[in-house]
PDB file of C-alpha atoms in Angstrom:
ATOM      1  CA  UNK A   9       8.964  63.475  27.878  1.00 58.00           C
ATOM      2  CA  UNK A  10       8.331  61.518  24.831  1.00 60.00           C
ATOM      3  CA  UNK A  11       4.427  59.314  25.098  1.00 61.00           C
ATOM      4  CA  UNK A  12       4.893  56.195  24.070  1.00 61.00           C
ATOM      5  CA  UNK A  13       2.395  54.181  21.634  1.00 69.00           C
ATOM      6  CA  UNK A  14       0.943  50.551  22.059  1.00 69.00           C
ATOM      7  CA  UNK A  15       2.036  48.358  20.124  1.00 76.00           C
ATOM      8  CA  UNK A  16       0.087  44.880  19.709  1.00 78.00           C
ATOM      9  CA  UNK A  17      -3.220  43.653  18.225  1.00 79.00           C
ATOM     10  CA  UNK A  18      -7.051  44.458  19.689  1.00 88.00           C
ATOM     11  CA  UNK A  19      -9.336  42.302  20.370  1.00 89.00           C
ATOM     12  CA  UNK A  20     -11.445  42.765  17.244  1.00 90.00           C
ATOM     13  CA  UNK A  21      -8.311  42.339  14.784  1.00 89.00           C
ATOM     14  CA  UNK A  22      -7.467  38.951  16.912  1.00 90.00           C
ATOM     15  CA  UNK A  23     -11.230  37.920  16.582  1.00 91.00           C
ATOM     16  CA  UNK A  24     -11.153  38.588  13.389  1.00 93.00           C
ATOM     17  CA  UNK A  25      -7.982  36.440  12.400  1.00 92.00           C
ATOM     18  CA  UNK A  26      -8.772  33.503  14.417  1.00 93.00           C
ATOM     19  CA  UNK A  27     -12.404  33.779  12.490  1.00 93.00           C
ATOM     20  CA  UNK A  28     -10.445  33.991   9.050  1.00 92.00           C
ATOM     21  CA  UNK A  29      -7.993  30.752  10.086  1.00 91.00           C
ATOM     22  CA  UNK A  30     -11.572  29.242  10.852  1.00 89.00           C
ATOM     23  CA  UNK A  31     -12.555  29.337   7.556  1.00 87.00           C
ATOM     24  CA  UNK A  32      -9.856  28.695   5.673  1.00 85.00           C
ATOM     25  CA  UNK A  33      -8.952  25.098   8.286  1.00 81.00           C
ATOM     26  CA  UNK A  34     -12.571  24.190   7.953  1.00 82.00           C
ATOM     27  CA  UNK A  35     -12.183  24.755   3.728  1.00 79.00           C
ATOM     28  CA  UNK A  36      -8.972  22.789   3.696  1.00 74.00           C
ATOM     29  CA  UNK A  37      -9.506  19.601   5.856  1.00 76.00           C
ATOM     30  CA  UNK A  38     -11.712  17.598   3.734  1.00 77.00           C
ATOM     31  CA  UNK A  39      -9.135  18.172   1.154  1.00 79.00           C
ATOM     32  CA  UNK A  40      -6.282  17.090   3.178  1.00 82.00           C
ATOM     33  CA  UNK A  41      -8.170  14.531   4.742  1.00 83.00           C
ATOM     34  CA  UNK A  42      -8.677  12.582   1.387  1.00 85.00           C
ATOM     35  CA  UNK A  43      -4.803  13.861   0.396  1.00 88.00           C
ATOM     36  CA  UNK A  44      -3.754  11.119   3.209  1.00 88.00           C
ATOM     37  CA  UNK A  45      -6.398   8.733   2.239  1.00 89.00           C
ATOM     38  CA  UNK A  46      -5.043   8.821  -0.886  1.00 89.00           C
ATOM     39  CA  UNK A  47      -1.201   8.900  -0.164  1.00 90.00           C
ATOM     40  CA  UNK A  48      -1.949   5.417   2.796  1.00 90.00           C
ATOM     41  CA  UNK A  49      -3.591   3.854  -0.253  1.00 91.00           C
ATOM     42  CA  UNK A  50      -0.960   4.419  -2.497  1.00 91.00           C
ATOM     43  CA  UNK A  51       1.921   3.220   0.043  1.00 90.00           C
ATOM     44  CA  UNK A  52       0.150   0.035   0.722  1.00 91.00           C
ATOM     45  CA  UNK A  53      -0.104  -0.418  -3.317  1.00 93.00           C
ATOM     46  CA  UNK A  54       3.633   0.370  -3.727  1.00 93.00           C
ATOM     47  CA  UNK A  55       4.966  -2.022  -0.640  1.00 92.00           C
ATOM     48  CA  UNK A  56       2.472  -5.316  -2.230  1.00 93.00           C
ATOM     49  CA  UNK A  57       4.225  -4.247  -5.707  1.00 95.00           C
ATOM     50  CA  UNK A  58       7.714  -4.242  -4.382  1.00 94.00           C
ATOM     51  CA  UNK A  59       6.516  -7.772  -3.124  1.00 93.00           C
ATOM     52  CA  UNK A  60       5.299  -9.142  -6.241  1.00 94.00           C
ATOM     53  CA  UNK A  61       8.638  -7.639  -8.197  1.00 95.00           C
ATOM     54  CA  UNK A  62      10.881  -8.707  -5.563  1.00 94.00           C
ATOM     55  CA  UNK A  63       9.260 -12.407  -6.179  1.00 94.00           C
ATOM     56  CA  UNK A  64       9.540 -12.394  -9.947  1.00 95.00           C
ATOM     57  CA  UNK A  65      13.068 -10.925  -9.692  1.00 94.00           C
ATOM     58  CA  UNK A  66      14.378 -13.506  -7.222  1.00 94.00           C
ATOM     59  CA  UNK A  67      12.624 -16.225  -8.938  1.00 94.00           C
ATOM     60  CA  UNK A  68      14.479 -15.339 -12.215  1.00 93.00           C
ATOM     61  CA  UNK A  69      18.065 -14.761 -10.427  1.00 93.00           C
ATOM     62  CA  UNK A  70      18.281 -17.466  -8.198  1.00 91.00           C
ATOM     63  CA  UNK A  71      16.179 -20.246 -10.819  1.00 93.00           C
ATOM     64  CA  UNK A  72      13.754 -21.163  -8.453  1.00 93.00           C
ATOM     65  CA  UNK A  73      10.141 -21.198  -8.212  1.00 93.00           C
ATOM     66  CA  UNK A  74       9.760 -18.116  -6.043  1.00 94.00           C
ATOM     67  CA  UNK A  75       6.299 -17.742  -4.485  1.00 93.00           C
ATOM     68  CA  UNK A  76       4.122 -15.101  -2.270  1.00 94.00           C
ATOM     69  CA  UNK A  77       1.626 -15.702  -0.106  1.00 93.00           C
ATOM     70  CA  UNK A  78      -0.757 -13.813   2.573  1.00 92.00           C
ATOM     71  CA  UNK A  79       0.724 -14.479   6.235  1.00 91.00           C
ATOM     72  CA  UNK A  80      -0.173 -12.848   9.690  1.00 90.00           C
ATOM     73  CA  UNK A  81       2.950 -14.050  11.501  1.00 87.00           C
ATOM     74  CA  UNK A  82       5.366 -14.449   8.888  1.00 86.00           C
ATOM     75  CA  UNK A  83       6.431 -18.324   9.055  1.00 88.00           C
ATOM     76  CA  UNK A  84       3.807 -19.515   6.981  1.00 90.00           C
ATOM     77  CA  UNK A  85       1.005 -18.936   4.622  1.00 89.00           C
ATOM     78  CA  UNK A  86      -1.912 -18.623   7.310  1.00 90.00           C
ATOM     79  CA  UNK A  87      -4.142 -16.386   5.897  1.00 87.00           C
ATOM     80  CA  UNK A  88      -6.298 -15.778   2.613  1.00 88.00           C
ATOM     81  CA  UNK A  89      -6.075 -11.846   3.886  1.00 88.00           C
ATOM     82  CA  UNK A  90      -3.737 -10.412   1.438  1.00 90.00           C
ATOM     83  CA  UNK A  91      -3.680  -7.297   3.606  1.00 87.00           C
ATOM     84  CA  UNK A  92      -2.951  -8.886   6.780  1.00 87.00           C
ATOM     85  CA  UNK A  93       0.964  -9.143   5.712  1.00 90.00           C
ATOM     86  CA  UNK A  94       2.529 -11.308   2.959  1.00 92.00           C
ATOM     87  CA  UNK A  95       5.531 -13.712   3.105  1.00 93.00           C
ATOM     88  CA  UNK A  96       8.039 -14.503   0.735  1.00 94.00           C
ATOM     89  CA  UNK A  97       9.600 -17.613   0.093  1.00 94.00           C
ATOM     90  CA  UNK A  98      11.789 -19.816  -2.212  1.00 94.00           C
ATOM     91  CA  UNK A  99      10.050 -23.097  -3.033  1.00 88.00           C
ATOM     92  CA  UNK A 100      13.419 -24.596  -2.835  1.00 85.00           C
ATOM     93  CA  UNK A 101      11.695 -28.646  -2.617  1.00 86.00           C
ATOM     94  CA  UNK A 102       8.461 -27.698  -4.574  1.00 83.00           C
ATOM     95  CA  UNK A 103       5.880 -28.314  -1.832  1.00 87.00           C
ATOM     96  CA  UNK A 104       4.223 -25.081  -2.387  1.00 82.00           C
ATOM     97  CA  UNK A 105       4.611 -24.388   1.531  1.00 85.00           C
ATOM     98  CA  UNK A 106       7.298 -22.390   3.260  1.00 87.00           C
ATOM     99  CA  UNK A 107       9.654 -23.947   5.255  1.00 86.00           C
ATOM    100  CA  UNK A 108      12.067 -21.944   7.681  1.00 84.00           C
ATOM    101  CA  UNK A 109      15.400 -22.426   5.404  1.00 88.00           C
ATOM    102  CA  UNK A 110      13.089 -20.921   2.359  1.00 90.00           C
ATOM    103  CA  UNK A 111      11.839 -17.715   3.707  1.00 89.00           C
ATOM    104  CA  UNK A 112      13.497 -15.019   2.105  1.00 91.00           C
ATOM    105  CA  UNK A 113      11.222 -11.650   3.459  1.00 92.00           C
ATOM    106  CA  UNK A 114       7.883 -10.847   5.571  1.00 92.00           C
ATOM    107  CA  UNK A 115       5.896  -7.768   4.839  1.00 89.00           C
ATOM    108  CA  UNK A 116       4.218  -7.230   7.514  1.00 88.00           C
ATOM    109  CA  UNK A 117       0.753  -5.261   7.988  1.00 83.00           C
ATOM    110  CA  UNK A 118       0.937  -1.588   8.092  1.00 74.00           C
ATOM    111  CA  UNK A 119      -2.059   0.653  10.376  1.00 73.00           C
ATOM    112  CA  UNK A 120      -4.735   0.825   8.722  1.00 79.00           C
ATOM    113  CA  UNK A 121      -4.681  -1.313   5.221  1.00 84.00           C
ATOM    114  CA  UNK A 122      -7.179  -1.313   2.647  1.00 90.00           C
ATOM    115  CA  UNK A 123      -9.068  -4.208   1.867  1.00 89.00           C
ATOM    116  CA  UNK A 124      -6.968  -6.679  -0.413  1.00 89.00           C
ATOM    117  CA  UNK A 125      -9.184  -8.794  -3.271  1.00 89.00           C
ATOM    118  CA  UNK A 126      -7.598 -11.388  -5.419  1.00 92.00           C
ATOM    119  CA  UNK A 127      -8.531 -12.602  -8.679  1.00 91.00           C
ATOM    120  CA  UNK A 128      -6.806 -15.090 -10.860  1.00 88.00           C
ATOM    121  CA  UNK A 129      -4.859 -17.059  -7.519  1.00 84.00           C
ATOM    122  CA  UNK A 130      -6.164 -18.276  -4.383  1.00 75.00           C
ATOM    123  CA  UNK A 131      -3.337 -18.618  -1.518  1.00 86.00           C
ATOM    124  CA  UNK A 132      -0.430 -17.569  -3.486  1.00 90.00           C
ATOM    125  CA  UNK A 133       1.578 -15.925  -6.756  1.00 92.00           C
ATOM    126  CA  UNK A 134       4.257 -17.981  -7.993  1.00 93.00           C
ATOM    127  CA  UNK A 135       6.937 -17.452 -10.064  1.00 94.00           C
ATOM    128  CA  UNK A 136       8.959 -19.963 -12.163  1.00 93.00           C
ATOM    129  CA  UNK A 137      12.371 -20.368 -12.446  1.00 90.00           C
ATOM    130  CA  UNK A 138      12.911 -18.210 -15.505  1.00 91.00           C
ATOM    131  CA  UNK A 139      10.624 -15.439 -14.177  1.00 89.00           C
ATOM    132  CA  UNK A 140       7.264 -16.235 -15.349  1.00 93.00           C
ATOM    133  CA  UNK A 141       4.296 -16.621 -13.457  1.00 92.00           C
ATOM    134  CA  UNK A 142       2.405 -19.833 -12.955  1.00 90.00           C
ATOM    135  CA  UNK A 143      -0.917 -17.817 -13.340  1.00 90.00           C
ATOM    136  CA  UNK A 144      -2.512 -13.897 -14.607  1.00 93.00           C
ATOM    137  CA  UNK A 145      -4.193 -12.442 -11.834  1.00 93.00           C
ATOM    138  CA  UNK A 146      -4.180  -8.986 -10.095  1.00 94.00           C
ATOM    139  CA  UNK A 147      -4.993  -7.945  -6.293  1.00 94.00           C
ATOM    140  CA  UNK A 148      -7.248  -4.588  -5.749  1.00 95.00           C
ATOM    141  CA  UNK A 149      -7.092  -2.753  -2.544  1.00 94.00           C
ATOM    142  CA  UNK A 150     -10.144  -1.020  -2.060  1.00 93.00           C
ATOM    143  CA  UNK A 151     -10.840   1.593   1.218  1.00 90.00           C
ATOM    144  CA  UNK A 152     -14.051   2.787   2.271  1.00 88.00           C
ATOM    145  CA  UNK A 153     -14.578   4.849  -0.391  1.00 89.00           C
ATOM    146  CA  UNK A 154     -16.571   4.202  -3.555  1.00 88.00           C
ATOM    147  CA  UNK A 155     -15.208   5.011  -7.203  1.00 89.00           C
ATOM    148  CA  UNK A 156     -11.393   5.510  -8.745  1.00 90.00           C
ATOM    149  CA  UNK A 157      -9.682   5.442  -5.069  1.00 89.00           C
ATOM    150  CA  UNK A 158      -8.431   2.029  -5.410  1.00 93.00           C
ATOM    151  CA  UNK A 159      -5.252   0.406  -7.061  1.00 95.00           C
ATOM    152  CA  UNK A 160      -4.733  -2.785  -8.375  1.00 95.00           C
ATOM    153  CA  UNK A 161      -1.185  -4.826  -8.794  1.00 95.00           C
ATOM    154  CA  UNK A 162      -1.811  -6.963 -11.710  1.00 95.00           C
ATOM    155  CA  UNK A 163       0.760  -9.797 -13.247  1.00 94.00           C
ATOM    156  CA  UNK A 164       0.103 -11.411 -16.826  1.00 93.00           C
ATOM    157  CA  UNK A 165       1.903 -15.019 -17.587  1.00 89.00           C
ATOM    158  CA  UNK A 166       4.803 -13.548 -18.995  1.00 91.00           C
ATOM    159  CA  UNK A 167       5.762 -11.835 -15.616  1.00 88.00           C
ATOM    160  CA  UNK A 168       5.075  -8.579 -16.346  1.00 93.00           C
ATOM    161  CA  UNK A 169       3.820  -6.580 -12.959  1.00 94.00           C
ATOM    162  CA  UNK A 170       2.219  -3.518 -13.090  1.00 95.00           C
ATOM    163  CA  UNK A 171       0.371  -1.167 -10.798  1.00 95.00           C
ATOM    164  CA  UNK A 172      -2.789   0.195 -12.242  1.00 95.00           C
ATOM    165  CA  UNK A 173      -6.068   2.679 -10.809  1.00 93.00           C
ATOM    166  CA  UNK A 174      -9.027   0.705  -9.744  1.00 93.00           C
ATOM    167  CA  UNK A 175     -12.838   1.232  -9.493  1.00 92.00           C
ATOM    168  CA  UNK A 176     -13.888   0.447  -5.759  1.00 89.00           C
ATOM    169  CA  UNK A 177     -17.656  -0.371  -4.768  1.00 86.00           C
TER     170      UNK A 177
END
């Protein structure tokens, strides 16, 4: 008769691995936990840059005055929250306002957005017909977090958009 053998883990090697994954989870979350900070912040920085491009580009192919604005529902500019949602729209009649025929996308809110501070425009960025914008300004989004976390979308008067780091307080 041939004895078998056991085959399997004790109890102290199991102990012991589950104390080793311990560590090594407990060493790791902070790191991931700031990785997805990081990545949300960056997402919401990308989507209000695609918003701000999108507006110059349409402004200079359709030679309009293209304009964005912060909205909640996404039929009007209702909001000075530029991280509530944003709404853009073709200033087909030059009123500044948008008017069901003129609204050409909403962005709506994602989960958890930073906080969204203007400077240089107050309740919108427009665009000219040849691509330029009516006024330099830039929007930070800022999260909890103090220091180099933040981004900022800036425009110049020429147009130009670009998507920079930002110091948050």
């Amino acid at each position: 008769m041939v004895a078998s053998r056991n085959r399997g883990f004790t109890l102290v090697e199991l102990m012991i691995t589950i104390a080793i994954v311990a560590i090594l989870a407990s060493a790791g979350l902070p790191a991931f936990s700031d990785f997805l900070r990081d990545q949300r912040m960056h997402g919401s920085a990308t989507r209000l840059l695609n918003d701000v491009t999108t507006a110059r580009t349409e402004a200079a192919r359709t030679h309009r005055t293209v304009s964005l604005c912060p909205s909640t529902a996404g039929a009007a500019c209702d909001s000075t929250d530029w991280s509530a949602g944003r709404l853009l729209f073709v200033d087909a009649n030059g009123n500044g306002a948008a008017e069901a025929g003129e609204i050409l996308r909403f962005t709506a809110a994602g989960g958890r957005e930073p906080a969204a501070t203007p400077s240089g425009i107050t309740d919108r960025i427009a665009f000219e017909s040849t691509g330029v914008a009516s006024a330099t300004g830039s929007v930070r989004l800022c999260d909890d977090r103090s220091g180099p976390h933040g981004r900022s979308v800036e425009w110049n008067a020429a147009g130009r958009v670009a998507l920079r780091a930002a110091n948050c307080p």
